[in-house]
């Protein structure tokens, strides 16, 4: 009788449900062991201690004089430039993403799967390239500066917002559309009176969320010459001006926290 219970499928199922986590532990441990085994540690350099102390001292004693000096190249001016790059890039991409979203949204119409599939492929191709790669490409075309940063943010954001917008169209409540259609409304009336008012709050919410990400991206694009706060940051690192690095990082932190908080409050009111 005991042998019969041990071989019963239910017993094996209960045993697997109870101990299956052990298999995942073994798999994860094996992957980490394999990855760590491929590292070749060459030791710590002799200057690591002094360099680390210099970095820590600079970060703890930021260059407050750099916050604003009226030159137009100070922290406040470049923070505003970074926000302008992120805002303009997000605004342009939000407008251009709307027709892409209708192209990629899946509907029940005839041959809609082919149209939707092609639109999704295009959006995937657009967002394949990171902002920093696009910035390097646009710098070669239009030269270094904020213009290249705006183009990089806007093009990459089209792929991201187009995907989010299309999913909103696919999951929206079709009740208002059906009501207008049953009353004899045409396509333009359905679009302007039902579709757009229904999805507009969600579009704005996604745009605000994308703006949060664009602010972080715009802060980095300056490291390759695409304008914003990243340019003085990379120069300060290269010249080992750690007090300048400290005040720039502090400014980026304050900017990101403020934008995230404001965006969160606005999105709560929309949804």
Short mmCIF file of N, CA and C in Angstrom, two decimals, residues 2 105-106 139 185 249:
data_model
loop_
_atom_site.label_atom_id
_atom_site.label_comp_id
_atom_site.label_asym_id
_atom_site.label_seq_id
_atom_site.Cartn_x
_atom_site.Cartn_y
_atom_site.Cartn_z
N UNK A 2 1.94 1.25 0.77
CA UNK A 2 2.84 2.39 0.81
C UNK A 2 3.51 2.62 -0.52
N UNK A 105 -2.71 49.49 -34.19
CA UNK A 105 -3.76 48.93 -33.33
C UNK A 105 -4.51 47.82 -34.04
N UNK A 106 -4.77 46.74 -33.35
CA UNK A 106 -5.46 45.58 -33.92
C UNK A 106 -6.97 45.78 -33.79
N UNK A 139 24.18 63.87 -34.62
CA UNK A 139 25.28 64.81 -34.51
C UNK A 139 26.08 64.86 -35.81
N UNK A 185 -23.87 57.73 -37.09
CA UNK A 185 -22.67 58.54 -37.21
C UNK A 185 -21.67 57.96 -38.19
N UNK A 249 25.63 66.14 -10.31
CA UNK A 249 24.82 64.98 -9.93
C UNK A 249 23.71 65.38 -8.98
#
